[in-house]
GROMACS .gro file of C-alpha atoms in nm:
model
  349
    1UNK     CA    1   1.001  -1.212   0.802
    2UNK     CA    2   0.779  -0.893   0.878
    3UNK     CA    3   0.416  -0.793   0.884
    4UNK     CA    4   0.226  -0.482   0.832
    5UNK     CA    5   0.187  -0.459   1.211
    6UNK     CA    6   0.545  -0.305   1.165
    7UNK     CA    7   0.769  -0.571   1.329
    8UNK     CA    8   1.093  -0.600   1.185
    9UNK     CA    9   1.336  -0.889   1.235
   10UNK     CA   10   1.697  -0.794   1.198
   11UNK     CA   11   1.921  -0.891   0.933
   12UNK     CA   12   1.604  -1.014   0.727
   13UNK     CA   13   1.449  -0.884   0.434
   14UNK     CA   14   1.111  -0.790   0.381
   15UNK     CA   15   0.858  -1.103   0.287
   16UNK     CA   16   0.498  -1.038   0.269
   17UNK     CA   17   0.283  -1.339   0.369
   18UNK     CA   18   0.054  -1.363   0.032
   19UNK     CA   19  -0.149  -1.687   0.220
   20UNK     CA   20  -0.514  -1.570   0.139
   21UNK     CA   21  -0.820  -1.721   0.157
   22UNK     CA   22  -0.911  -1.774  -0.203
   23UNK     CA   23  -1.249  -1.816  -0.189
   24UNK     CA   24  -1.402  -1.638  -0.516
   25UNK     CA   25  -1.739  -1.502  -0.573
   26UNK     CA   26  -1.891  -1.612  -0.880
   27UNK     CA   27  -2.119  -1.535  -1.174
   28UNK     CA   28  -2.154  -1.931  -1.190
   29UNK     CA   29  -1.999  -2.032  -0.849
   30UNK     CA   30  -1.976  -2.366  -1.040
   31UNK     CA   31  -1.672  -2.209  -1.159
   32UNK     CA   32  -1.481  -2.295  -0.807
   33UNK     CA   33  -1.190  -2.499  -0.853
   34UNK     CA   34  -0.937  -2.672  -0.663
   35UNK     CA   35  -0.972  -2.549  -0.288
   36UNK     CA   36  -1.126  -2.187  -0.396
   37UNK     CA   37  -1.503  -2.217  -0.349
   38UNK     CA   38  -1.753  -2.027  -0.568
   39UNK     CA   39  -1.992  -1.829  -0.388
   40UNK     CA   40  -2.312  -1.655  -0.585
   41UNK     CA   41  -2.288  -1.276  -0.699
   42UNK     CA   42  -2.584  -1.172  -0.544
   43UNK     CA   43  -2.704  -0.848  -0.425
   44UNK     CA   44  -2.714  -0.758  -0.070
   45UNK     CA   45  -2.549  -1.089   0.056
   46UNK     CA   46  -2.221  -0.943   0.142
   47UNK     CA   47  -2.068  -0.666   0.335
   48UNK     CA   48  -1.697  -0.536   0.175
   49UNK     CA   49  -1.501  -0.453   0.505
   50UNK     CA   50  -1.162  -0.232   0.419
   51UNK     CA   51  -0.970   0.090   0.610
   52UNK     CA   52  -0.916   0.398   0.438
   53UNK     CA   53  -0.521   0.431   0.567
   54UNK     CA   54  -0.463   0.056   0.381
   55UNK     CA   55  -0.346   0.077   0.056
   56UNK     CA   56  -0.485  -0.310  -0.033
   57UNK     CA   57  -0.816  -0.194   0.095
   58UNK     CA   58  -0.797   0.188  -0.085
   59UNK     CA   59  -0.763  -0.032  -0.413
   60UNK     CA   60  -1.153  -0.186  -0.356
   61UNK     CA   61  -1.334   0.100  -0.223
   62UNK     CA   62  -1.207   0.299  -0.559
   63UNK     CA   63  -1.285   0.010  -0.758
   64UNK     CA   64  -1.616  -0.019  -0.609
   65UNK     CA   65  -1.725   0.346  -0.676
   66UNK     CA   66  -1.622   0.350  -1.025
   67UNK     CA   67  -1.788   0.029  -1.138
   68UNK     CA   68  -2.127   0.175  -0.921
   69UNK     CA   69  -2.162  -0.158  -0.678
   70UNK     CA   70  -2.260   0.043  -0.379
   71UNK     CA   71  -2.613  -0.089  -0.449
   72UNK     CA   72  -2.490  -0.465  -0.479
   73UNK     CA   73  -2.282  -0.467  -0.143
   74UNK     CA   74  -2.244  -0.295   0.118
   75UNK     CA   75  -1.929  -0.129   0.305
   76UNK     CA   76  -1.797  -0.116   0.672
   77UNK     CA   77  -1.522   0.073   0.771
   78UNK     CA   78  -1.268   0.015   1.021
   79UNK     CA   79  -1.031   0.253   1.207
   80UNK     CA   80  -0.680   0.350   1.142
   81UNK     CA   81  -0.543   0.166   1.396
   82UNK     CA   82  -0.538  -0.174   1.530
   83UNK     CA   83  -0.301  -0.427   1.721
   84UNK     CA   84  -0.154  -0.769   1.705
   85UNK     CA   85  -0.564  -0.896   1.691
   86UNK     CA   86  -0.740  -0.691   1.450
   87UNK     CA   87  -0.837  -0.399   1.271
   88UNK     CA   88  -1.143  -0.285   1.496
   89UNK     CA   89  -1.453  -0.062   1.412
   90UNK     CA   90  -1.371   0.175   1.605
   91UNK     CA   91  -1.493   0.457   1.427
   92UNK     CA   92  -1.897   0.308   1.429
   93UNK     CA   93  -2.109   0.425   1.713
   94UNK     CA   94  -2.033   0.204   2.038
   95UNK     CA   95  -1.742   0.066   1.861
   96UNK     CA   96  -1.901  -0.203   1.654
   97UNK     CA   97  -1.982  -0.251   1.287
   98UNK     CA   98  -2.410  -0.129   1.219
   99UNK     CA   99  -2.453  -0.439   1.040
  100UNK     CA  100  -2.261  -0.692   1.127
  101UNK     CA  101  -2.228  -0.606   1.519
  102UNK     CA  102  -1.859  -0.722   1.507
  103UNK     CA  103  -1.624  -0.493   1.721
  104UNK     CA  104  -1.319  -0.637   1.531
  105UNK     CA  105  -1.296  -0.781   1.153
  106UNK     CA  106  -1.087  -1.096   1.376
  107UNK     CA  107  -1.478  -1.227   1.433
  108UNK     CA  108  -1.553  -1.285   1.064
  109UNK     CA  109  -1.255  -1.468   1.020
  110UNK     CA  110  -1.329  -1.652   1.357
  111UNK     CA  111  -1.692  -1.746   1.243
  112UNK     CA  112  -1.540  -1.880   0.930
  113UNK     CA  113  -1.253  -2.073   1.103
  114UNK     CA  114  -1.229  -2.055   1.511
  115UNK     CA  115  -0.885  -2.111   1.480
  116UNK     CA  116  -0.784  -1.915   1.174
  117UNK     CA  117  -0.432  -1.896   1.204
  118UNK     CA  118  -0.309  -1.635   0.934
  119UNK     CA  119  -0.282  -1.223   0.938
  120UNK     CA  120  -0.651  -1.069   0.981
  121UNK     CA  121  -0.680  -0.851   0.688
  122UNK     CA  122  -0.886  -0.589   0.477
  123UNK     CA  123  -1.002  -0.564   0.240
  124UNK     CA  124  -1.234  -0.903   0.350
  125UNK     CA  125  -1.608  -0.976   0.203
  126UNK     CA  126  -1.810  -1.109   0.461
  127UNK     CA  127  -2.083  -1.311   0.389
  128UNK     CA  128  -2.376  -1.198   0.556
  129UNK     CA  129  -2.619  -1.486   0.664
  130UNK     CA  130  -2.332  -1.655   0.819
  131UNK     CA  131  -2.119  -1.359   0.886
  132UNK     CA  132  -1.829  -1.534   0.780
  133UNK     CA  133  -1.556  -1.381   0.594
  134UNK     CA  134  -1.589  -1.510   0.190
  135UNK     CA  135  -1.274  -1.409   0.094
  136UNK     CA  136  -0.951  -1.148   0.187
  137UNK     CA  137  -0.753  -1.223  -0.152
  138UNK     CA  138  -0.753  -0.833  -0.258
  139UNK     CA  139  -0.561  -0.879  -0.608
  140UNK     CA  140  -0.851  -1.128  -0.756
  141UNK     CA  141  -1.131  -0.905  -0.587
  142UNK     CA  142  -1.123  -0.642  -0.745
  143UNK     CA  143  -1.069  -0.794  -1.083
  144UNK     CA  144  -1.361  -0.984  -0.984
  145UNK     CA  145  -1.567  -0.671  -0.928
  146UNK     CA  146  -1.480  -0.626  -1.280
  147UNK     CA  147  -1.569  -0.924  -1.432
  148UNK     CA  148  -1.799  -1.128  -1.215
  149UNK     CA  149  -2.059  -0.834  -1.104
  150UNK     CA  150  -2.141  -0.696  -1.438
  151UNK     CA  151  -2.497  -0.691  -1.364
  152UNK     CA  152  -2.474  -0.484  -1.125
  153UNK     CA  153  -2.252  -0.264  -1.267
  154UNK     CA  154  -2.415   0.140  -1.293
  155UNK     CA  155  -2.447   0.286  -1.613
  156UNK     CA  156  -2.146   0.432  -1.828
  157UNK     CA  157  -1.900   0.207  -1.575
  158UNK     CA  158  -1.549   0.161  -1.726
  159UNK     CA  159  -1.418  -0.139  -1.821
  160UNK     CA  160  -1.112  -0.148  -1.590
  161UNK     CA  161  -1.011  -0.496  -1.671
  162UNK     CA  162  -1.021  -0.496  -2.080
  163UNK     CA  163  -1.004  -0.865  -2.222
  164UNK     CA  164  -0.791  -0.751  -2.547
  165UNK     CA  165  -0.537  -0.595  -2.334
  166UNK     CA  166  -0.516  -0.826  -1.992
  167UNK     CA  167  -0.221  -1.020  -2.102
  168UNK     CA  168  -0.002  -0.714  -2.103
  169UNK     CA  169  -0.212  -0.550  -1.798
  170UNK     CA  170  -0.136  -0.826  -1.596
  171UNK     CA  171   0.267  -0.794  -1.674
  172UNK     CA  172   0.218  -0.462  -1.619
  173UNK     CA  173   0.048  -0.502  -1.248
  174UNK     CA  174   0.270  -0.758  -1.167
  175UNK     CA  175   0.545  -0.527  -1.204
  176UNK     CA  176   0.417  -0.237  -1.012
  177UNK     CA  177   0.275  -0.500  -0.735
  178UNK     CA  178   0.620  -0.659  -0.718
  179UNK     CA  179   0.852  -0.364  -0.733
  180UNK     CA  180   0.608  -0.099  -0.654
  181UNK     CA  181   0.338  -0.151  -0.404
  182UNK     CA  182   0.528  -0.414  -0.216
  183UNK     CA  183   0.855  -0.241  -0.264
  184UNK     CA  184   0.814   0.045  -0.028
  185UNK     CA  185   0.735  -0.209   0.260
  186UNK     CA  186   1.065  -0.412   0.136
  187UNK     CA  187   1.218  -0.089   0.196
  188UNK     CA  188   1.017   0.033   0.539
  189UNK     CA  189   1.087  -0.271   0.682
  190UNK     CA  190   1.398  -0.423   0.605
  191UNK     CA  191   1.595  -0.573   0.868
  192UNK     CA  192   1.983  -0.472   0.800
  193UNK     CA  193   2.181  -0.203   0.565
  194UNK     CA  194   2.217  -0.439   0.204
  195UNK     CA  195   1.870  -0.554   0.249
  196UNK     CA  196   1.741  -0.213   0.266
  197UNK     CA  197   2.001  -0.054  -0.047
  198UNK     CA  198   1.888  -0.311  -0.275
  199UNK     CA  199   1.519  -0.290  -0.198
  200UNK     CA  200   1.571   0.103  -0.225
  201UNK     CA  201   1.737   0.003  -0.573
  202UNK     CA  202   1.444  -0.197  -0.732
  203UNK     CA  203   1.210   0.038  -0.558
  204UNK     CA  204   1.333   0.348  -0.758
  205UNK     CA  205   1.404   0.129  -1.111
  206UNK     CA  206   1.053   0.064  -1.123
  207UNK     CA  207   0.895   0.438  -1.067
  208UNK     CA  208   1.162   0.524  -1.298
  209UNK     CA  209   1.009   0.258  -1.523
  210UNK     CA  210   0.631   0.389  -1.525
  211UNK     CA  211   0.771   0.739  -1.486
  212UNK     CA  212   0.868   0.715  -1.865
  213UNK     CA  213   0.585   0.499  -1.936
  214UNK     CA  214   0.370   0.765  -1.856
  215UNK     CA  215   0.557   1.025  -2.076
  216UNK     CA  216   0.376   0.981  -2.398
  217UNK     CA  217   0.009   0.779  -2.250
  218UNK     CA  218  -0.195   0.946  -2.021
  219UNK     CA  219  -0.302   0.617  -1.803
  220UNK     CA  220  -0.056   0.282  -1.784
  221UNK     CA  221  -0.269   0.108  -2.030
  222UNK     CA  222  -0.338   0.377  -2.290
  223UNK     CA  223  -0.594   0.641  -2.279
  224UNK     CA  224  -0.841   0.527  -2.062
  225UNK     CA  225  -0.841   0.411  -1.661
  226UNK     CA  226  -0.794   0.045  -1.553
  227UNK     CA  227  -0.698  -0.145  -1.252
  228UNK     CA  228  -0.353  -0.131  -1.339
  229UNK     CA  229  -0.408   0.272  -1.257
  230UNK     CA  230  -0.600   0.175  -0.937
  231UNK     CA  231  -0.315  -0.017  -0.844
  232UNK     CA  232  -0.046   0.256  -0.902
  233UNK     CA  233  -0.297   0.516  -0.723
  234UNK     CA  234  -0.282   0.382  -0.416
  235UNK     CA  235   0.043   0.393  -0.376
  236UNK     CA  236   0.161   0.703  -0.537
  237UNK     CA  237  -0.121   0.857  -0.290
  238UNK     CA  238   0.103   0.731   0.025
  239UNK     CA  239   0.441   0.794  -0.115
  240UNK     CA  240   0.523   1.185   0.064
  241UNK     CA  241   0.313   1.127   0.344
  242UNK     CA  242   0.441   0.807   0.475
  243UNK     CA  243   0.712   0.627   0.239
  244UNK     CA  244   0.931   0.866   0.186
  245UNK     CA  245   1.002   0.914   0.523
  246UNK     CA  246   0.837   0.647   0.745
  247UNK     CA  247   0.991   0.410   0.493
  248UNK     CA  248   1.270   0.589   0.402
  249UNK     CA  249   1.215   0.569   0.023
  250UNK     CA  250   1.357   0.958   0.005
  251UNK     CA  251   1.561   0.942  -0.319
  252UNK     CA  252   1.291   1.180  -0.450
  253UNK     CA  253   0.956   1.258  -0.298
  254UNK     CA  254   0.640   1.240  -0.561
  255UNK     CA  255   0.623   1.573  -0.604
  256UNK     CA  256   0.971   1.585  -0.764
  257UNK     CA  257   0.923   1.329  -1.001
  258UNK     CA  258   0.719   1.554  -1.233
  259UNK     CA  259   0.571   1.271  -1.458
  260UNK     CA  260   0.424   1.054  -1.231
  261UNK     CA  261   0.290   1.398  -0.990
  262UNK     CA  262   0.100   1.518  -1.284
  263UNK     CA  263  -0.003   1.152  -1.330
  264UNK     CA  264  -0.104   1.093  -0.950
  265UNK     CA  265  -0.295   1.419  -0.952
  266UNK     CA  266  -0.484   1.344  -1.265
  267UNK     CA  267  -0.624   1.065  -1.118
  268UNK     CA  268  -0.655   1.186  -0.751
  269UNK     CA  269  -0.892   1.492  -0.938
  270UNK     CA  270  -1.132   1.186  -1.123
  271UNK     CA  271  -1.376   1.098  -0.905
  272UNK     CA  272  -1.347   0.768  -0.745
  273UNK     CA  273  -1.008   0.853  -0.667
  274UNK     CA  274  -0.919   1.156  -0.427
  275UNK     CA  275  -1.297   1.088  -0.267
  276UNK     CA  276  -1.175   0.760  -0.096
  277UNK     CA  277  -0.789   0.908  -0.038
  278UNK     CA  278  -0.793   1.000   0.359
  279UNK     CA  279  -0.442   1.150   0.444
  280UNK     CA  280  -0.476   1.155   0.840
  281UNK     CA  281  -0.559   0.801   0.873
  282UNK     CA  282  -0.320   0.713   0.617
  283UNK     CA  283  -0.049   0.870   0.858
  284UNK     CA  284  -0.191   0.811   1.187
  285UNK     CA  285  -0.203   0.392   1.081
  286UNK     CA  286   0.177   0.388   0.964
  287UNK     CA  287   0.280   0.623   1.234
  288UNK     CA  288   0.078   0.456   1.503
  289UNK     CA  289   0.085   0.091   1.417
  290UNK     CA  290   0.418   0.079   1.308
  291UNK     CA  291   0.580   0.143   1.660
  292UNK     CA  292   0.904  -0.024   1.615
  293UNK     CA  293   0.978   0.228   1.269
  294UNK     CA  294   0.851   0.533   1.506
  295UNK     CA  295   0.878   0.387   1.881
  296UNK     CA  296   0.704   0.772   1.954
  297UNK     CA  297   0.450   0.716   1.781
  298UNK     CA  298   0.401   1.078   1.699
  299UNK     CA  299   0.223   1.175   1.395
  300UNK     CA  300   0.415   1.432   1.120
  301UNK     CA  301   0.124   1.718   1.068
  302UNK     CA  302   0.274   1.785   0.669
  303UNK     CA  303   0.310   1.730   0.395
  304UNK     CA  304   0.054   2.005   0.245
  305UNK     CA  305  -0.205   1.768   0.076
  306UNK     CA  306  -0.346   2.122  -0.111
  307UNK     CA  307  -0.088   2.037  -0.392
  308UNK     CA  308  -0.323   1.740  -0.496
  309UNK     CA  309  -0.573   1.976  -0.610
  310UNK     CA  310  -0.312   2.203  -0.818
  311UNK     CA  311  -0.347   2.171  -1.244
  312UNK     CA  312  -0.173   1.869  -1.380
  313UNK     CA  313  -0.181   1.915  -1.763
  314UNK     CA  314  -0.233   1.552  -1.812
  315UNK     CA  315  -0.500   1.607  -2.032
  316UNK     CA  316  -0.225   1.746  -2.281
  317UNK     CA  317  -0.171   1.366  -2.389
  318UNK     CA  318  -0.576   1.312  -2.511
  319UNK     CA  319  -0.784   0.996  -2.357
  320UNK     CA  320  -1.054   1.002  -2.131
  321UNK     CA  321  -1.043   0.852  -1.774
  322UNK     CA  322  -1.345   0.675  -1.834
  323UNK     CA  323  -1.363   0.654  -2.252
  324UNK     CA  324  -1.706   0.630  -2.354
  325UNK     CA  325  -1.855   0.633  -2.016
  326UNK     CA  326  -1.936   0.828  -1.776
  327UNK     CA  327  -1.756   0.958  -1.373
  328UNK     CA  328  -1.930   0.784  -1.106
  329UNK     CA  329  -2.203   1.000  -0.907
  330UNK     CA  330  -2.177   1.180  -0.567
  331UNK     CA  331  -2.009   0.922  -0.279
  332UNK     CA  332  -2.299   0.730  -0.099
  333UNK     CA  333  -2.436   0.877   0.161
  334UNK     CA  334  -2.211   0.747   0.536
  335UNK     CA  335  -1.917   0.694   0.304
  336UNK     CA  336  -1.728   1.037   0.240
  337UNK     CA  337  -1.401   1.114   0.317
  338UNK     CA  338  -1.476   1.428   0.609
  339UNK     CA  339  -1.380   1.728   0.386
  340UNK     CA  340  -1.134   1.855   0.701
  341UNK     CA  341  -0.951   1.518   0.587
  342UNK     CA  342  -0.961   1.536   0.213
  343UNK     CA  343  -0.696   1.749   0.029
  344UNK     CA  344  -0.642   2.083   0.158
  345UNK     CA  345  -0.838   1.979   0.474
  346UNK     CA  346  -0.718   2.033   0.831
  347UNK     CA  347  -0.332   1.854   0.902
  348UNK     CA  348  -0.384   1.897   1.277
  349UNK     CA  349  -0.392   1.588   1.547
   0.00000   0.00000   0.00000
């Protein structure tokens, strides 16, 4: 076993504990089954808590902006960094979170269940009156974004989870969550030598697989964006800064793999995208945290993040990223990514 803390057990593979607290929030909480409660969509009753370096996390905040649900909930942010605890708010004024007065996200989890046992993990909705967390399951969040806060949902907001084509999408994101987004940590943190080559193997199977995917459509699905593109993003965005090396997934870097570059800059230049991507706490979080990987914990200043901004062509293949709709407006106020940290901002420490 392992955990994104970055301990490694030797001679073990990779196994990422998926034990979530399924909680959903609801249209019709009704809808709660089993041992997942349904909690009420409701405006300003719940705080999204997430950290720009976390690729999990990076998957709600773009989700968030393109579906416009900054007015329906609002967003903390935590640091980079954390320990064996907690991700902390360690970037807020006196260390604590403006709204929910929490120095560490481990407090929602405790005021939900004093002895919560599991991994405390973004992203998390917190529940406000009770400042409990709702719910850390990030795969059904964002999908229920999607689906479950369509009232709230701005103007011209694209549907990123179409019903005529979830069957395949849901293949499709399995796949790239599987192989993909979970593959570079099977490969960052595998314990011996044929754990490692074989999760190296799948690893580079599957980009080859979306790599000629991508050849003929401009998005996974087609012509316009969808969650299966959010899902991709994220860690696409990651790959030369910290998997390639960190993780040691260096068959190719991105920017030799010229489908899915022109790909991961097409969407990194639509807004939503590249306006949540922060490349110095993306490497200062797998650099820092992960001390056994990098026992110096020493930060690499490269690669050049300029190259995101460079043309990609994609538009070549037709489609819109957001089909009949419209981008998303400027990033709410407190929320942008410092410009010094954006691409082609400052890479010094």
């Amino acid at each position: 076993m392992s955990n994104e803390n970055g301990y490694v057990e030797p001679g073990k593979s990779f196994e990422r504990d998926t034990n979530y607290i399924e909680d959903r929030i609801l249209a019709d909480p009704a809808r709660g089954s089993g041992t997942a409660q349904g909690w009420p969509v409701e405006a300003d009753r719940y705080r999204l808590v997430v950290a720009r370096a976390c690729p999990w996390a990076n998957r709600a905040t773009i989700v968030r902006r393109l579906l416009g649900l900054e007015s329906a909930f609002s967003m903390g942010i935590c640091g980079p960094t954390h320990d064996q605890r907690s991700w902390t708010f360690d970037l807020d004024p006196g260390g604590r979170d403006p709204v929910l007065g929490y120095e560490r996200l481990q407090e929602a989890f405790f005021a939900r269940d004093p002895e919560y046992p599991r991994g405390i993990t973004v992203p998390a909705m917190v529940d406000l009156p009770t400042k409990a967390v709702v719910t850390n399951d990030f795969a059904q969040m964002t999908l229920d974004f999607s689906t479950e806060w369509t009232a709230f949902h701005r103007d011209g907001a694209p549907d990123l989870y179409p019903e005529h084509l979830r069957d395949e999408m849901d293949d499709v994101m399995k796949r790239v969550y599987t192989e993909i987004n979970n593959g570079v940590y099977r490969c960052g943190f595998a314990g011996e030598q044929d754990a490692y080559a074989q999760a190296y193997d799948r690893l580079f199977t599957a980009l080859d697989w979306v790599s000629e995917r991508l050849e003929t459509r401009r998005y996974l699905m087609g012509d316009t964006i969808t969650e299966a593109d959010v899902r991709l993003f994220t860690t696409l965005a990651r790959f030369d800064a910290v998997y390639h090396g960190h993780f040691k997934c260096n068959r190719t870097k991105l920017t030799e793999m010229p489908v899915l570059w022109g790909y991961a800059r097409d969407l990194f230049q639509t807004p939503g995208f590249g306006d949540t991507t922060d490349f110095p706490q993306i490497k200062r979080h797998y650099y820092v945290v992960h001390a056994d990987i990098n026992p110096t914990q020493v930060v690499p200043v490269g690669p050049d993040t300029s190259v995101w901004l460079t043309p990609h062509h994609r538009e070549e293949l037709g489609g819109s990223p957001f089909g009949d709709g419209t981008p998303p407006g400027p990033v709410a106020a407190g929320e942008e990514v410092p410009e010094s940290e954006g691409a082609g901002g400052s890479t010094s420490y």
